[in-house]
mmCIF file of C-alpha atoms in Angstrom:
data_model
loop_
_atom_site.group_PDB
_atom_site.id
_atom_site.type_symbol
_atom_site.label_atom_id
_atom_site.label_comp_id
_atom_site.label_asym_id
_atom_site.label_seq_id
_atom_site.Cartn_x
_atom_site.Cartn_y
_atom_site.Cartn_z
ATOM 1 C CA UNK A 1 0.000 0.000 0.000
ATOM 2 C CA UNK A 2 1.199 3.125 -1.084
ATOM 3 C CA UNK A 3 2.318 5.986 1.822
ATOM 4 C CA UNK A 4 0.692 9.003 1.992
ATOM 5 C CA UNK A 5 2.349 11.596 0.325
ATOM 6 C CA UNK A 6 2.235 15.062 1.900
ATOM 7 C CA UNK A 7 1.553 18.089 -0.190
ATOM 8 C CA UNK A 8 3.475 20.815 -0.420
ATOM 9 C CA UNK A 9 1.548 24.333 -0.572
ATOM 10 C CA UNK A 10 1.476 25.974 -3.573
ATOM 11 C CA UNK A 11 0.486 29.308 -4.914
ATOM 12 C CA UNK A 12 -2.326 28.057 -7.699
ATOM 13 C CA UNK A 13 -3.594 30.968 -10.634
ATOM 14 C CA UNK A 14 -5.717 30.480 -13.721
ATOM 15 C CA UNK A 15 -4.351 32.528 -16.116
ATOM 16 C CA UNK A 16 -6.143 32.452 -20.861
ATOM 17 C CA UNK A 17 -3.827 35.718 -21.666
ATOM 18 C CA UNK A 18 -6.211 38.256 -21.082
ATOM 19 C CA UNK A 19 -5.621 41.301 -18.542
ATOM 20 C CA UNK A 20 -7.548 40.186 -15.994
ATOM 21 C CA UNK A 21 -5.358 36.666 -15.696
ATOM 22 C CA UNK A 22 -2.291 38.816 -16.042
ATOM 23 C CA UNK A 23 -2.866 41.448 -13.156
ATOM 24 C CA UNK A 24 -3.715 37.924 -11.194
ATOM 25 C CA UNK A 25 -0.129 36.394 -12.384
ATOM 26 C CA UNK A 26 1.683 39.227 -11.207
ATOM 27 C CA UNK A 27 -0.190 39.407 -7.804
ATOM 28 C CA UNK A 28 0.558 35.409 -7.762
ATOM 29 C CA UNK A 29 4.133 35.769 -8.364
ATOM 30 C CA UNK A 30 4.611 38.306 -5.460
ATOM 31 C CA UNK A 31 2.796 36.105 -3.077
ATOM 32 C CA UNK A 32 4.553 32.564 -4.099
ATOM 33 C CA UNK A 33 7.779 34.600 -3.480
ATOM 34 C CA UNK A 34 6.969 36.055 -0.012
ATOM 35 C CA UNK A 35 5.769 32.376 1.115
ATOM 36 C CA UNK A 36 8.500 30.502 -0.837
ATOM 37 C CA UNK A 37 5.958 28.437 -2.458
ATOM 38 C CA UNK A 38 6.004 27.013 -5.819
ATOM 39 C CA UNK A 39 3.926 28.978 -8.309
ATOM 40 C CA UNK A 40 1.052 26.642 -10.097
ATOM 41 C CA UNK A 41 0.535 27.924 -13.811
ATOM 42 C CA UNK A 42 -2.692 26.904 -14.795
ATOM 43 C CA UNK A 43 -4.650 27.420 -18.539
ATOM 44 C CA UNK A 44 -7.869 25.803 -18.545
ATOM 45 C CA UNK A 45 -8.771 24.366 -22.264
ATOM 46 C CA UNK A 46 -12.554 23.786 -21.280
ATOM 47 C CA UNK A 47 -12.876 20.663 -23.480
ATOM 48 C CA UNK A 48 -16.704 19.416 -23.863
ATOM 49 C CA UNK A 49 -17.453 15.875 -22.321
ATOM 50 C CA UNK A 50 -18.796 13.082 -24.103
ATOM 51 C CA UNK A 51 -20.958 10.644 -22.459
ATOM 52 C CA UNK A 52 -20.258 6.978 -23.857
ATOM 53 C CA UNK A 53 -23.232 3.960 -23.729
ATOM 54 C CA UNK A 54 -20.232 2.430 -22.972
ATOM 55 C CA UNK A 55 -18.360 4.584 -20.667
ATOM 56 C CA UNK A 56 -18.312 6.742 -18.412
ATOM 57 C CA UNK A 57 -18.061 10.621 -19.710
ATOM 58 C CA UNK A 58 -14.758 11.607 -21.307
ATOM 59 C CA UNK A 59 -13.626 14.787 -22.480
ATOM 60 C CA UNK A 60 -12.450 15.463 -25.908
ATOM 61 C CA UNK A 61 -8.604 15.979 -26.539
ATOM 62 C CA UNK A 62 -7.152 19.073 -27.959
ATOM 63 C CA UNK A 63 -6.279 19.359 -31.179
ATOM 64 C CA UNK A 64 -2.410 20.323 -32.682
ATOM 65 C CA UNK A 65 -3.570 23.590 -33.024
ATOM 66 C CA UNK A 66 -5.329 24.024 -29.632
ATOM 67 C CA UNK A 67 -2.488 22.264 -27.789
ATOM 68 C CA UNK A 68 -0.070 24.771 -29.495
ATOM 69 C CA UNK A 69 -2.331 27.867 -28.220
ATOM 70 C CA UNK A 70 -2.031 26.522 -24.676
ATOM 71 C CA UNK A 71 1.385 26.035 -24.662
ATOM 72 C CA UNK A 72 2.001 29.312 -25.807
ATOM 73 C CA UNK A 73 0.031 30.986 -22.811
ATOM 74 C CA UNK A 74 1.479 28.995 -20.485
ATOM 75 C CA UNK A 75 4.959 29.874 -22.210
ATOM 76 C CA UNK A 76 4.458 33.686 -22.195
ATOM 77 C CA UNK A 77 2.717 33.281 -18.412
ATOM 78 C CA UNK A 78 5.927 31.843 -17.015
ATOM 79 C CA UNK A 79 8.155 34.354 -18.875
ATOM 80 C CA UNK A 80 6.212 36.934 -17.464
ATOM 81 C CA UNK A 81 6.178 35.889 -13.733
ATOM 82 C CA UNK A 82 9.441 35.214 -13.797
ATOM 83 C CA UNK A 83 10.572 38.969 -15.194
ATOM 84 C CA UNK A 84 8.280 40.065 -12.697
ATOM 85 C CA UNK A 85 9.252 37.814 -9.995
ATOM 86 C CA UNK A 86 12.946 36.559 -11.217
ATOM 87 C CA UNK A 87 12.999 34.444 -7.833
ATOM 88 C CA UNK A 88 9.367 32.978 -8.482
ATOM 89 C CA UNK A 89 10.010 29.147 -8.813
ATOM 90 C CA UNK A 90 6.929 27.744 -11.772
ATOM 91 C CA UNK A 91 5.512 24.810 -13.013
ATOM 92 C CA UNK A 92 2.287 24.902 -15.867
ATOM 93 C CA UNK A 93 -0.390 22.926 -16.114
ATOM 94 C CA UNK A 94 -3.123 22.357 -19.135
ATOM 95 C CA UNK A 95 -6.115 21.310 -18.058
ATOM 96 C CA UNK A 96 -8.975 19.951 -20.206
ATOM 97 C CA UNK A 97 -11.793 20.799 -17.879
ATOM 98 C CA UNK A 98 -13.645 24.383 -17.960
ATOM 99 C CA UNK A 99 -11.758 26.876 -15.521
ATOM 100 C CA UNK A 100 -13.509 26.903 -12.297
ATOM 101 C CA UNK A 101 -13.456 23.200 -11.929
ATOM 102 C CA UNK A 102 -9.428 23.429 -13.481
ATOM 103 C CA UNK A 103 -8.537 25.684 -10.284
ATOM 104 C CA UNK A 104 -10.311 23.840 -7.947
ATOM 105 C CA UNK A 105 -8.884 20.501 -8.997
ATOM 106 C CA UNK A 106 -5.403 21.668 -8.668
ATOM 107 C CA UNK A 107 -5.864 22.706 -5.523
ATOM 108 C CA UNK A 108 -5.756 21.601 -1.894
ATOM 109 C CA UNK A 109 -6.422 22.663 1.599
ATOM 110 C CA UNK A 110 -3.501 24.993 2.867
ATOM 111 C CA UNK A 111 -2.633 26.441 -1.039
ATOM 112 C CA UNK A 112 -3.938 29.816 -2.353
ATOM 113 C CA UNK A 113 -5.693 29.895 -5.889
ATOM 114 C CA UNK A 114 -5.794 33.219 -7.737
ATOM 115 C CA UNK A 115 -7.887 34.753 -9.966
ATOM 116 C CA UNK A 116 -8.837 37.850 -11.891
ATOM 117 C CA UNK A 117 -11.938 39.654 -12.056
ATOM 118 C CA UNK A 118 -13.581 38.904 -15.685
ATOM 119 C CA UNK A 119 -17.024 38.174 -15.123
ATOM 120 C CA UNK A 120 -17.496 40.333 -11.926
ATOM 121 C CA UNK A 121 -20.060 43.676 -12.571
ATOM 122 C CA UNK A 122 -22.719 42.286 -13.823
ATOM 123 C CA UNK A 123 -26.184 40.653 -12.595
ATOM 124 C CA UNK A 124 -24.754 37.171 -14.355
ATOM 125 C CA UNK A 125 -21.871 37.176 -12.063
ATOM 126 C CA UNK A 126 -24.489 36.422 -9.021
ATOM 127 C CA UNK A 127 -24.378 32.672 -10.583
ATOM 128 C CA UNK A 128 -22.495 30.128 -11.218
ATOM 129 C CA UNK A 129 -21.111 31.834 -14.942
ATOM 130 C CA UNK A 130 -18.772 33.908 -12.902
ATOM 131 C CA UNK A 131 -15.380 31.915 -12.761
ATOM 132 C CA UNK A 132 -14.012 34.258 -9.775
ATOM 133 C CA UNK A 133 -17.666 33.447 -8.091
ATOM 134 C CA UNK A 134 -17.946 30.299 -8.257
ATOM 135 C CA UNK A 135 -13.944 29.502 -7.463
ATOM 136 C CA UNK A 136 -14.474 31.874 -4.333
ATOM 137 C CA UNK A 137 -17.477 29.736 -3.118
ATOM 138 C CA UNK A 138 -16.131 26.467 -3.673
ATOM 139 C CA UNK A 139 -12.415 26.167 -3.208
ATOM 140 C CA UNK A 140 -11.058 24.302 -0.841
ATOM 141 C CA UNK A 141 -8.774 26.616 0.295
ATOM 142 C CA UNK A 142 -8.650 30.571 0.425
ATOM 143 C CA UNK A 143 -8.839 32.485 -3.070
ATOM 144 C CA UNK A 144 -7.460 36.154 -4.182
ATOM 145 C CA UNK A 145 -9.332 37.896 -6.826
ATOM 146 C CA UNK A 146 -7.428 40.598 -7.936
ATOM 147 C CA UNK A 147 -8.866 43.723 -10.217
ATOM 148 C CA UNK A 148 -6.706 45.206 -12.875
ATOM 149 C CA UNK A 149 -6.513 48.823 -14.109
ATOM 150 C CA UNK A 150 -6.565 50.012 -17.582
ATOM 151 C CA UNK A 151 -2.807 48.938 -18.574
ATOM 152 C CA UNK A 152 -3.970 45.284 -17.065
ATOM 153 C CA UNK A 153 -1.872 45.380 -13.963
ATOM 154 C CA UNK A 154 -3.141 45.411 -10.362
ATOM 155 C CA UNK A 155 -3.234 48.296 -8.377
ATOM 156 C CA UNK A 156 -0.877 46.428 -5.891
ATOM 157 C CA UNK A 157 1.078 43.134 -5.739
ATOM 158 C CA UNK A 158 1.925 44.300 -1.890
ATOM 159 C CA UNK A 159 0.733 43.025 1.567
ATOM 160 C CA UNK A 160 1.853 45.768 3.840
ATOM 161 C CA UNK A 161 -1.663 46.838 4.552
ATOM 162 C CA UNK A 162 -4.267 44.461 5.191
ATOM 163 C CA UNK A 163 -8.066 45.162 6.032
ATOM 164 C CA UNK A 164 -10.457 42.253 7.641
ATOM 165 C CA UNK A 165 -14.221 42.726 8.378
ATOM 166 C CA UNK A 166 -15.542 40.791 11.355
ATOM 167 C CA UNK A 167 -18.524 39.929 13.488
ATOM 168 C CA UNK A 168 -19.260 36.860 15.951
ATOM 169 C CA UNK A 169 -19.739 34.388 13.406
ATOM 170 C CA UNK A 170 -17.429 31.209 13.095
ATOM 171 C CA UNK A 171 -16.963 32.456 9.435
ATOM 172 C CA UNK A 172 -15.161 35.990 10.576
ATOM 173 C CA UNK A 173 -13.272 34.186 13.125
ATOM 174 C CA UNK A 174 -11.646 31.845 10.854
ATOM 175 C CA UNK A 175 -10.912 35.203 7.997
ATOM 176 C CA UNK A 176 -9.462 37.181 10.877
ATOM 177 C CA UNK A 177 -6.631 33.993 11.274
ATOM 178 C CA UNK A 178 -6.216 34.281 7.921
ATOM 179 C CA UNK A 179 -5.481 37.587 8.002
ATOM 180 C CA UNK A 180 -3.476 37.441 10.913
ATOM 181 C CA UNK A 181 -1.079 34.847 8.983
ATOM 182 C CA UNK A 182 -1.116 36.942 5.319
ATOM 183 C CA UNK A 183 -0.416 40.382 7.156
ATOM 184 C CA UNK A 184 2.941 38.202 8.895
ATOM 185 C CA UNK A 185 3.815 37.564 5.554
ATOM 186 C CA UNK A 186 5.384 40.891 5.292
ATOM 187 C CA UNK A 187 5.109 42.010 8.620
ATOM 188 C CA UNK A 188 2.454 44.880 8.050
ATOM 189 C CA UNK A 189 -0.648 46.393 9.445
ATOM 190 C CA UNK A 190 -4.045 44.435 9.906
ATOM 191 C CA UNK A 191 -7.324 46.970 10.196
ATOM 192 C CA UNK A 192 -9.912 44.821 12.301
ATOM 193 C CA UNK A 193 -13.187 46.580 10.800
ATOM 194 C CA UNK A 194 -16.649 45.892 12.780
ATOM 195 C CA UNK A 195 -19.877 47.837 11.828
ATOM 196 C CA UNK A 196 -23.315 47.889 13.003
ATOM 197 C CA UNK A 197 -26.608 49.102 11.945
ATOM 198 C CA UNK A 198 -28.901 50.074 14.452
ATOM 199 C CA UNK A 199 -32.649 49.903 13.848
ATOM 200 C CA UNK A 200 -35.184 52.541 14.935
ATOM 201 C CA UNK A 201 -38.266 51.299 15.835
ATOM 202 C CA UNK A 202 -38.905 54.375 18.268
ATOM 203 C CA UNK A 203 -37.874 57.963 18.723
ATOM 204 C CA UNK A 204 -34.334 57.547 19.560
ATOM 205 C CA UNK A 205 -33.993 61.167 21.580
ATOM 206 C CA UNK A 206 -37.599 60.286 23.374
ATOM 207 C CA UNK A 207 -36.043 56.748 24.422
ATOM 208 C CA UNK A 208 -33.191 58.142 25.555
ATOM 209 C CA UNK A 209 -34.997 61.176 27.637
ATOM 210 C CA UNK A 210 -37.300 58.619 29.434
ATOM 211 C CA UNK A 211 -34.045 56.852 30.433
ATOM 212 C CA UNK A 212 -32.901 54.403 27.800
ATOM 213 C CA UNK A 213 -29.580 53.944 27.357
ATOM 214 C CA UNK A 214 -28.853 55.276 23.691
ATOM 215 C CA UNK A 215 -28.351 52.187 21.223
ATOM 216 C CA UNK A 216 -25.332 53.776 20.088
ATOM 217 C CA UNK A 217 -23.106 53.533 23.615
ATOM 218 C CA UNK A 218 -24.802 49.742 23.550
ATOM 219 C CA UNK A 219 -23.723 48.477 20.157
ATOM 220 C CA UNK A 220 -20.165 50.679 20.558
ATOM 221 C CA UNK A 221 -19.777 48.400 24.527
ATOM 222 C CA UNK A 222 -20.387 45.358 22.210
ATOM 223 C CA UNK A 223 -17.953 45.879 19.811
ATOM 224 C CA UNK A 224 -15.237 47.101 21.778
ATOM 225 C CA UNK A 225 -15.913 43.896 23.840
ATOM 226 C CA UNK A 226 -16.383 41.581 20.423
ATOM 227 C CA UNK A 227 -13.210 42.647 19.029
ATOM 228 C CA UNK A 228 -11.092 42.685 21.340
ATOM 229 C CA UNK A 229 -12.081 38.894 22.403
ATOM 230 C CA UNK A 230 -11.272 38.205 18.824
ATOM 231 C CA UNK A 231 -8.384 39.493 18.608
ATOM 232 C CA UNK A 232 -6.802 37.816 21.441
ATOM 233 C CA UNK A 233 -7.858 34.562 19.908
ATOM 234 C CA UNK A 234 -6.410 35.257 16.517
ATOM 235 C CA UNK A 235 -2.853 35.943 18.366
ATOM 236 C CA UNK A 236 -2.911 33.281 20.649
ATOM 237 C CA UNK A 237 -0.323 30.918 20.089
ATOM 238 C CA UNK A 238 1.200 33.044 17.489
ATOM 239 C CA UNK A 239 4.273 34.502 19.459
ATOM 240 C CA UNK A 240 6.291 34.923 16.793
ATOM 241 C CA UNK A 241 4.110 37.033 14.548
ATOM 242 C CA UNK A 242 5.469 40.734 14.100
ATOM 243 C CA UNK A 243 2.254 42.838 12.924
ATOM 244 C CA UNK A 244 0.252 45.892 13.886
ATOM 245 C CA UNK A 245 -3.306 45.995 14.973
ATOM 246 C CA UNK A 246 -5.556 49.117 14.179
ATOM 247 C CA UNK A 247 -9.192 48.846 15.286
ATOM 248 C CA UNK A 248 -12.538 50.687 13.037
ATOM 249 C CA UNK A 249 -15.349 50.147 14.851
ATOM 250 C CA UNK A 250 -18.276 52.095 13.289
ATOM 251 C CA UNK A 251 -21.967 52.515 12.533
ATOM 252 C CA UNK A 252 -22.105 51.648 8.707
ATOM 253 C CA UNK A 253 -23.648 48.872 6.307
ATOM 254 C CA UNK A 254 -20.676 46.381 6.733
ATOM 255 C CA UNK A 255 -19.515 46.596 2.769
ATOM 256 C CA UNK A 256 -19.020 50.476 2.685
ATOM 257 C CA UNK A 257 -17.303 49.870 6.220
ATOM 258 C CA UNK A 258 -14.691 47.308 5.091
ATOM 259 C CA UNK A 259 -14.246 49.381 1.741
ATOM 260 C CA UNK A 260 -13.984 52.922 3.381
ATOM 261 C CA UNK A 261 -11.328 51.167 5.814
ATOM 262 C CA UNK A 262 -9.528 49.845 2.928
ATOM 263 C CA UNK A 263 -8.909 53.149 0.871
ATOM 264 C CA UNK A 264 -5.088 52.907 1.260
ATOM 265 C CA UNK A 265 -5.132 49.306 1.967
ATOM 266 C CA UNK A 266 -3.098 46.368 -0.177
ATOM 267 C CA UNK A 267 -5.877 43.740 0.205
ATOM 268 C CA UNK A 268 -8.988 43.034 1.899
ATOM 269 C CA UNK A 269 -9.972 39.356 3.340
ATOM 270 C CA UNK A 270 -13.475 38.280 3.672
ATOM 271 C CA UNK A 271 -15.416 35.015 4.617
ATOM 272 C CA UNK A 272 -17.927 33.363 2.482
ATOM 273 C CA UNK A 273 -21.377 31.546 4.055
ATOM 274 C CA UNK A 274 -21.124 29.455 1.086
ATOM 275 C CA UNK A 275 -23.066 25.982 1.730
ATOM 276 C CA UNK A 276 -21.442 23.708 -0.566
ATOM 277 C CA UNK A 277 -24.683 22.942 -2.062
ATOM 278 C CA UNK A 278 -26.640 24.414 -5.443
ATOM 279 C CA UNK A 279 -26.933 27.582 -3.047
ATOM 280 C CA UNK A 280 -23.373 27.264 -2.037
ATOM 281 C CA UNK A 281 -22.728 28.661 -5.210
ATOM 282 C CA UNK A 282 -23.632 32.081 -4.517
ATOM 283 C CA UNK A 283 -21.201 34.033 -1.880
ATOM 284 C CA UNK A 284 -22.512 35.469 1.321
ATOM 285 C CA UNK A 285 -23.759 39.186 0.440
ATOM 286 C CA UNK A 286 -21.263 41.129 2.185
ATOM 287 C CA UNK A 287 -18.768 39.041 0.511
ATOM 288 C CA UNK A 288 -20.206 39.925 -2.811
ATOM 289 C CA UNK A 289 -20.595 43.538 -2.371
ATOM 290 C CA UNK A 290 -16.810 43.350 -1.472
ATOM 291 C CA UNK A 291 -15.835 41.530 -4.398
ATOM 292 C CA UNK A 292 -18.031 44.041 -6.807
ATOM 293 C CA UNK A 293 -16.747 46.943 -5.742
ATOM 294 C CA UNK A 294 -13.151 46.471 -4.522
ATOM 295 C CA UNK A 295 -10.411 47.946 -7.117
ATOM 296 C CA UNK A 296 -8.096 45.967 -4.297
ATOM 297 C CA UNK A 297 -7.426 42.406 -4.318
ATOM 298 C CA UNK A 298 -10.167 40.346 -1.845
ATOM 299 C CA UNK A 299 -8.999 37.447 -0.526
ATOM 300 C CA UNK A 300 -11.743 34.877 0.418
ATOM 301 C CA UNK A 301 -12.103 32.146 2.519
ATOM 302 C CA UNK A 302 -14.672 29.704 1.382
ATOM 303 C CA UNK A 303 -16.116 27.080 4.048
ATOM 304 C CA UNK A 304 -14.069 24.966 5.348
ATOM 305 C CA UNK A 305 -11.140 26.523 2.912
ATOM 306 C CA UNK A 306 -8.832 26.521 5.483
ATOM 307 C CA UNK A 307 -9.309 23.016 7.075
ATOM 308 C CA UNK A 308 -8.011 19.535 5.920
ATOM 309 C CA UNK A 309 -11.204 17.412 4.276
ATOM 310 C CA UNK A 310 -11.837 14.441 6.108
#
């Protein structure tokens, strides 16, 4: 019987030529070389299936002329990363499935998968035609989509700033740690970011002149109290990590929160409430918002995306 072979982590990015694959190469190559990982090249061919009375379904093979095409992306990929990145270590892949089932298959837990932003904008992107969507929900481990600008390079391959949104949940737990770990990368700054919205049902100044403590002072107690409970779970048992910690805490629909804190920010890392079922597809909506709007890269962290599968 055959031992079990451990992976190695790698740094995983789809890339067909386009600007939005080579804004995510570039952010790629900057990341495999700040965690010393091996940089996965990967060029989805998206090959249709055929479905056999005799077999199980098979995809068809490339042709000469397609296998030439991918070789020559995967070619011009490397050569790029590497004159971006000259330490960036590289290995390419073709793959014959479509590209969000490419990335995901040559992946595991503990690697990082990144993508660019084609698709993203538009009321399609809410399902599952949206590559960066539907990577982002189902990975199983945490993905980077990065924007480009108008030369096709992203607005930063740098981790010196780092902005996290959080609540109670499990989910913004488990973002903040990854946070935590990216922002040690390069020994920068993490912005913790909690928001709240605060209904009113009543007159707030009448409440508070018949001797109700204004909701504001209640929710601001909370969150003071949230974050800084979080916080000294993300850095427990994580002497050796060099970072700083600024705190927003502010009254604001979570996405313009998170977005507003990240104006001078190198990334932004989010959770996704993905299910892992047909509805698992879609990303959580703060998540979304995030990934719509941010001219950053997000990073998200799909369920589960940083655990082993069992």
């Amino acid at each position: 019987m055959a031992g079990h072979q451990e992976h190695t982590p790698k740094v995983v990015v789809g890339v067909d030529g386009s600007d939005h694959s080579r804004a995510a190469l570039e952010w790629s190559a900057a990341e495999a070389v700040r965690r010393g990982a091996v940089l996965r090249i990967v060029h989805a061919l998206g090959m249709p299936l055929i479905v056999s009375a005799y077999g199980g379904p098979a995809r068809f093979q490339p042709t000469e002329e397609i296998s030439g095409q991918a070789t020559s992306v995967l070619t011009e990929a490397r050569a790029h990363a590497t004159e971006q990145e000259p330490d960036v270590e590289t290995e390419t892949v073709t793959a014959l499935e479509e590209a969000p089932l490419a990335l995901i298959r040559q992946s595991h837990p503990h690697d990082l998968i990144v993508i660019g932003t084609r698709g993203l904008g538009t009321v399609a992107s809410l399902f599952v035609g949206s590559v960066s969507v539907r990577v982002a929900a189902q990975a199983p481990c945490p993905v980077v989509v990065v924007p480009h600008d108008d030369q096709g390079r992203p607005a930063t391959t740098s981790l010196d700033r780092l902005v996290v949104g959080v609540d109670g949940s499990r989910n913004a737990r488990r973002a903040l740690g990854l946070a935590v770990d990216m922002t040690a990368e390069s020994e920068g700054e993490l912005v913790v970011v909690n928001s709240w919205e605060v209904p009113y049902p009543y007159d707030p100044v009448a409440m508070t002149a018949a001797g109700f403590q204004p909701q504001e002072d209640v929710f601001e107690k909370q969150s003071e109290e949230l974050v800084a409970e979080l916080l000294a779970e993300a850095l427990e048992d994580r002497d050796d990590v060099n970072i700083e910690v600024s705190v927003v805490r502010t009254q604001s629909n979570p996405v313009d929160a998170v977005l507003r804190a990240a104006d001078e920010a190198d990334a932004i890392v989010v959770g996704s409430r993905g299910r892992g079922t047909v509805t698992g597809l879609l990303l959580g909506s703060v998540s979304q918002g995030i990934l719509h709007r941010s001219h950053i890269p997000v990073v998200v962290l799909p369920k589960h995306g940083d655990e082993d599968e069992g």
